[in-house]
Amino acid sequence: TGKGESRQVWYYHTDVTGTPQEVTAADGTLVWAGYIRGFGENAADISNSGAYFHQPLRLPGQYFDDETGLHYNLFRYYAPECGRFVSQDPIGLNGGINLYQYAPNPLSWIDPWGLAGSRLPRSNGYWDGSPGESNWHSNNPSVNAITGGEPISFSGGRPDFSPWSKGSITFNEGVLNGSQNDFTEVYKSIAKEMNITPTAAKNLLSEKGLTPHHLSVTEIILVPSDLHGNVPHIGSASDMRNSSRC
């Protein structure tokens, strides 16, 4: 903050979702610490510097409004004491069936725009930037056995598993809808290609440890189950389900 000789550097210490927990000065002095409750309410301000430090950042994408006590979330306001938005979702049911919900679980989901939440990894690893918009470095041995220790790229809260894909299936537009029926379509496609039954195709994927993952509204890739199941995420399947509610 500031310019010239008055310029100061502050270091923000956040939790796994990117919510500020402490702020320190360049010399390590604690200038602010908050007691942030589950859905973002700051119950107390703590400072070792002896002076008030204005720290308005709350849950990812939120800015505290002193006048109203609400959190400004770009597209709408959020009430932290009840963990809900005070106005309806501007994208309607595309953001989910509950028009006022922040997220199912604030420890593993974020909603920085106030539109639609994202489920993100929060343990057994770390982000090298903004959660959901950077690389996730997993500490899970099962994941690293597949990735070779390489980080998993996230954009818009969605992971890119394609570097570890073992195959892909492309469908005509409109066939996939994000439901369990999509798996049936995968088994039918593999069965036709290999001249086996859909049940045999399902068993084959299970034996090889592969899980179908929606890459887009028309393409499904086959991802190692130990990778897919150990990296919390949402993707195109969730987007299609939400879209179909409109």
Short mmCIF file of C-alpha atoms in Angstrom, two decimals, residues 38-230:
data_model
loop_
_atom_site.label_atom_id
_atom_site.label_comp_id
_atom_site.label_asym_id
_atom_site.label_seq_id
_atom_site.Cartn_x
_atom_site.Cartn_y
_atom_site.Cartn_z
CA GLY A 38 -17.59 -21.56 8.66
CA PHE A 39 -19.57 -19.42 6.22
CA GLY A 40 -17.32 -16.36 6.33
CA GLU A 41 -18.54 -14.34 9.31
CA ASN A 42 -15.63 -12.58 11.06
CA ALA A 43 -16.38 -12.85 14.78
CA ALA A 44 -13.35 -10.86 15.98
CA ASP A 45 -10.42 -8.72 14.82
CA ILE A 46 -7.06 -9.28 16.52
CA SER A 47 -3.94 -7.13 16.18
CA ASN A 48 -0.52 -7.14 17.85
CA SER A 49 0.48 -3.81 16.33
CA GLY A 50 -1.71 -1.73 18.64
CA ALA A 51 -3.39 -0.01 15.70
CA TYR A 52 -6.54 -0.75 13.73
CA PHE A 53 -5.88 -2.48 10.42
CA HIS A 54 -8.62 -2.40 7.80
CA GLN A 55 -8.84 -5.85 6.22
CA PRO A 56 -12.05 -6.15 4.14
CA LEU A 57 -11.33 -9.42 2.28
CA ARG A 58 -13.45 -12.39 3.32
CA LEU A 59 -14.36 -15.59 1.44
CA PRO A 60 -12.83 -15.76 -2.08
CA GLY A 61 -14.21 -12.93 -4.19
CA GLN A 62 -15.88 -11.15 -1.24
CA TYR A 63 -15.32 -7.63 0.08
CA PHE A 64 -16.71 -6.58 3.47
CA ASP A 65 -19.11 -3.61 3.41
CA ASP A 66 -18.80 -1.71 6.72
CA GLU A 67 -22.12 0.09 6.30
CA THR A 68 -24.32 -2.96 5.79
CA GLY A 69 -22.26 -5.74 7.37
CA LEU A 70 -22.73 -7.71 4.16
CA HIS A 71 -20.09 -9.10 1.81
CA TYR A 72 -20.01 -7.69 -1.72
CA ASN A 73 -19.64 -10.59 -4.17
CA LEU A 74 -19.53 -8.66 -7.50
CA PHE A 75 -22.94 -9.83 -8.75
CA ARG A 76 -24.80 -9.73 -5.40
CA TYR A 77 -24.47 -9.34 -1.65
CA TYR A 78 -23.86 -12.16 0.81
CA ALA A 79 -25.01 -12.38 4.46
CA PRO A 80 -22.24 -14.19 6.39
CA GLU A 81 -24.21 -14.67 9.61
CA CYS A 82 -26.64 -17.00 7.82
CA GLY A 83 -24.37 -18.19 5.00
CA ARG A 84 -26.71 -17.13 2.20
CA PHE A 85 -26.95 -14.50 -0.50
CA VAL A 86 -29.58 -11.81 0.10
CA SER A 87 -30.72 -11.73 -3.53
CA GLN A 88 -31.47 -14.39 -6.12
CA ASP A 89 -28.80 -15.81 -8.40
CA PRO A 90 -28.67 -13.60 -11.51
CA ILE A 91 -28.05 -16.65 -13.72
CA GLY A 92 -31.13 -18.37 -12.33
CA LEU A 93 -31.16 -22.14 -12.05
CA ASN A 94 -27.90 -22.40 -13.98
CA GLY A 95 -26.21 -21.81 -10.62
CA GLY A 96 -28.15 -24.58 -8.90
CA ILE A 97 -31.67 -25.26 -7.71
CA ASN A 98 -31.22 -23.10 -4.57
CA LEU A 99 -31.14 -19.48 -5.77
CA TYR A 100 -29.68 -18.14 -2.48
CA GLN A 101 -27.13 -20.84 -1.60
CA TYR A 102 -23.45 -19.94 -1.31
CA ALA A 103 -22.08 -23.48 -1.57
CA PRO A 104 -22.84 -26.96 -0.20
CA ASN A 105 -19.68 -26.84 1.94
CA PRO A 106 -17.54 -23.67 2.30
CA LEU A 107 -14.47 -25.72 3.21
CA SER A 108 -14.29 -27.41 -0.18
CA TRP A 109 -16.40 -25.14 -2.41
CA ILE A 110 -16.00 -21.49 -3.42
CA ASP A 111 -18.20 -19.01 -5.32
CA PRO A 112 -16.03 -15.94 -6.04
CA TRP A 113 -18.48 -14.45 -8.56
CA GLY A 114 -21.69 -15.06 -6.65
CA LEU A 115 -23.02 -17.13 -9.54
CA ALA A 116 -22.19 -20.84 -9.22
CA GLY A 117 -20.05 -22.65 -6.68
CA SER A 118 -16.99 -24.76 -7.43
CA ARG A 119 -15.85 -27.85 -5.54
CA LEU A 120 -12.11 -27.80 -4.96
CA PRO A 121 -9.40 -29.91 -3.28
CA ARG A 122 -8.62 -28.62 0.22
CA SER A 123 -6.38 -31.23 1.84
CA ASN A 124 -3.43 -33.50 0.99
CA GLY A 125 -1.82 -30.86 -1.21
CA TYR A 126 -1.54 -27.16 -1.97
CA TRP A 127 -2.34 -24.54 -4.60
CA ASP A 128 0.45 -22.53 -6.23
CA GLY A 129 -1.93 -19.63 -6.88
CA SER A 130 -5.60 -18.77 -6.56
CA PRO A 131 -7.63 -21.91 -5.71
CA GLY A 132 -9.47 -23.15 -8.78
CA GLU A 133 -7.44 -20.91 -11.10
CA SER A 134 -3.95 -22.37 -10.70
CA ASN A 135 -2.19 -25.70 -10.23
CA TRP A 136 -3.07 -28.21 -7.52
CA HIS A 137 0.00 -30.05 -6.16
CA SER A 138 -1.30 -33.24 -4.59
CA ASN A 139 0.44 -35.04 -1.73
CA ASN A 140 -1.71 -38.12 -2.23
CA PRO A 141 0.52 -41.10 -3.18
CA SER A 142 -2.26 -42.64 -5.30
CA VAL A 143 -2.58 -39.44 -7.32
CA ASN A 144 1.16 -38.93 -7.71
CA ALA A 145 1.63 -42.52 -8.87
CA ILE A 146 -0.44 -41.50 -11.90
CA THR A 147 0.72 -37.92 -12.45
CA GLY A 148 4.38 -38.58 -11.67
CA GLY A 149 4.19 -35.74 -9.16
CA GLU A 150 3.13 -33.22 -11.80
CA PRO A 151 0.54 -30.64 -10.68
CA ILE A 152 -3.04 -30.70 -11.95
CA SER A 153 -4.10 -27.56 -13.77
CA PHE A 154 -7.43 -25.95 -12.80
CA SER A 155 -9.29 -23.22 -14.67
CA GLY A 156 -12.69 -21.89 -13.66
CA GLY A 157 -12.73 -24.46 -10.85
CA ARG A 158 -12.45 -27.29 -13.39
CA PRO A 159 -9.45 -29.67 -13.52
CA ASP A 160 -7.65 -30.70 -16.68
CA PHE A 161 -7.21 -34.47 -16.44
CA SER A 162 -6.49 -34.82 -20.16
CA PRO A 163 -2.69 -35.32 -19.77
CA TRP A 164 -3.45 -38.65 -18.04
CA SER A 165 -6.36 -39.74 -20.23
CA LYS A 166 -6.28 -43.34 -21.43
CA GLY A 167 -8.79 -42.77 -24.21
CA SER A 168 -11.68 -40.58 -25.32
CA ILE A 169 -15.17 -41.03 -26.74
CA THR A 170 -16.94 -38.35 -28.75
CA PHE A 171 -20.75 -38.27 -28.92
CA ASN A 172 -23.21 -36.36 -31.03
CA GLU A 173 -24.46 -33.16 -29.43
CA GLY A 174 -27.44 -33.77 -27.16
CA VAL A 175 -26.58 -37.38 -26.28
CA LEU A 176 -24.86 -36.47 -22.99
CA ASN A 177 -26.76 -34.64 -20.26
CA GLY A 178 -24.57 -35.00 -17.18
CA SER A 179 -26.68 -37.79 -15.66
CA GLN A 180 -25.90 -41.41 -14.80
CA ASN A 181 -27.28 -42.30 -18.22
CA ASP A 182 -24.06 -40.91 -19.72
CA PHE A 183 -22.18 -43.86 -18.24
CA THR A 184 -24.58 -46.21 -20.02
CA GLU A 185 -23.78 -44.42 -23.27
CA VAL A 186 -20.05 -44.91 -22.59
CA TYR A 187 -20.50 -48.64 -21.97
CA LYS A 188 -22.61 -48.98 -25.14
CA SER A 189 -19.99 -47.15 -27.21
CA ILE A 190 -17.14 -49.32 -25.90
CA ALA A 191 -19.25 -52.46 -26.35
CA LYS A 192 -19.93 -51.61 -29.99
CA GLU A 193 -16.25 -50.84 -30.64
CA MET A 194 -14.99 -54.07 -29.04
CA ASN A 195 -17.91 -56.33 -29.98
CA ILE A 196 -18.76 -57.12 -26.36
CA THR A 197 -21.78 -56.46 -24.15
CA PRO A 198 -22.27 -53.16 -22.27
CA THR A 199 -21.94 -55.07 -18.98
CA ALA A 200 -18.61 -56.50 -20.13
CA ALA A 201 -17.50 -53.00 -21.13
CA LYS A 202 -18.39 -51.70 -17.66
CA ASN A 203 -16.44 -54.53 -16.03
CA LEU A 204 -13.49 -53.89 -18.34
CA LEU A 205 -13.21 -50.26 -17.22
CA SER A 206 -13.43 -51.36 -13.60
CA GLU A 207 -10.68 -53.96 -14.10
CA LYS A 208 -8.43 -51.37 -15.74
CA GLY A 209 -9.17 -48.81 -13.01
CA LEU A 210 -10.64 -46.21 -15.36
CA THR A 211 -13.47 -43.73 -14.77
CA PRO A 212 -15.39 -41.78 -17.45
CA HIS A 213 -14.89 -38.02 -17.03
CA HIS A 214 -16.82 -35.34 -18.92
CA LEU A 215 -14.31 -33.20 -20.81
CA SER A 216 -17.03 -31.27 -22.65
CA VAL A 217 -20.71 -31.57 -23.56
CA THR A 218 -19.78 -34.00 -26.35
CA GLU A 219 -16.57 -35.71 -25.19
CA ILE A 220 -15.78 -38.11 -22.37
CA ILE A 221 -12.24 -39.15 -21.50
CA LEU A 222 -11.21 -42.24 -19.56
CA VAL A 223 -9.22 -41.21 -16.49
CA PRO A 224 -7.47 -43.42 -13.90
CA SER A 225 -9.92 -43.86 -11.03
CA ASP A 226 -7.27 -43.14 -8.40
CA LEU A 227 -6.80 -39.71 -9.96
CA HIS A 228 -10.46 -38.93 -10.61
CA GLY A 229 -11.63 -40.07 -7.18
CA ASN A 230 -8.92 -38.37 -5.13
#
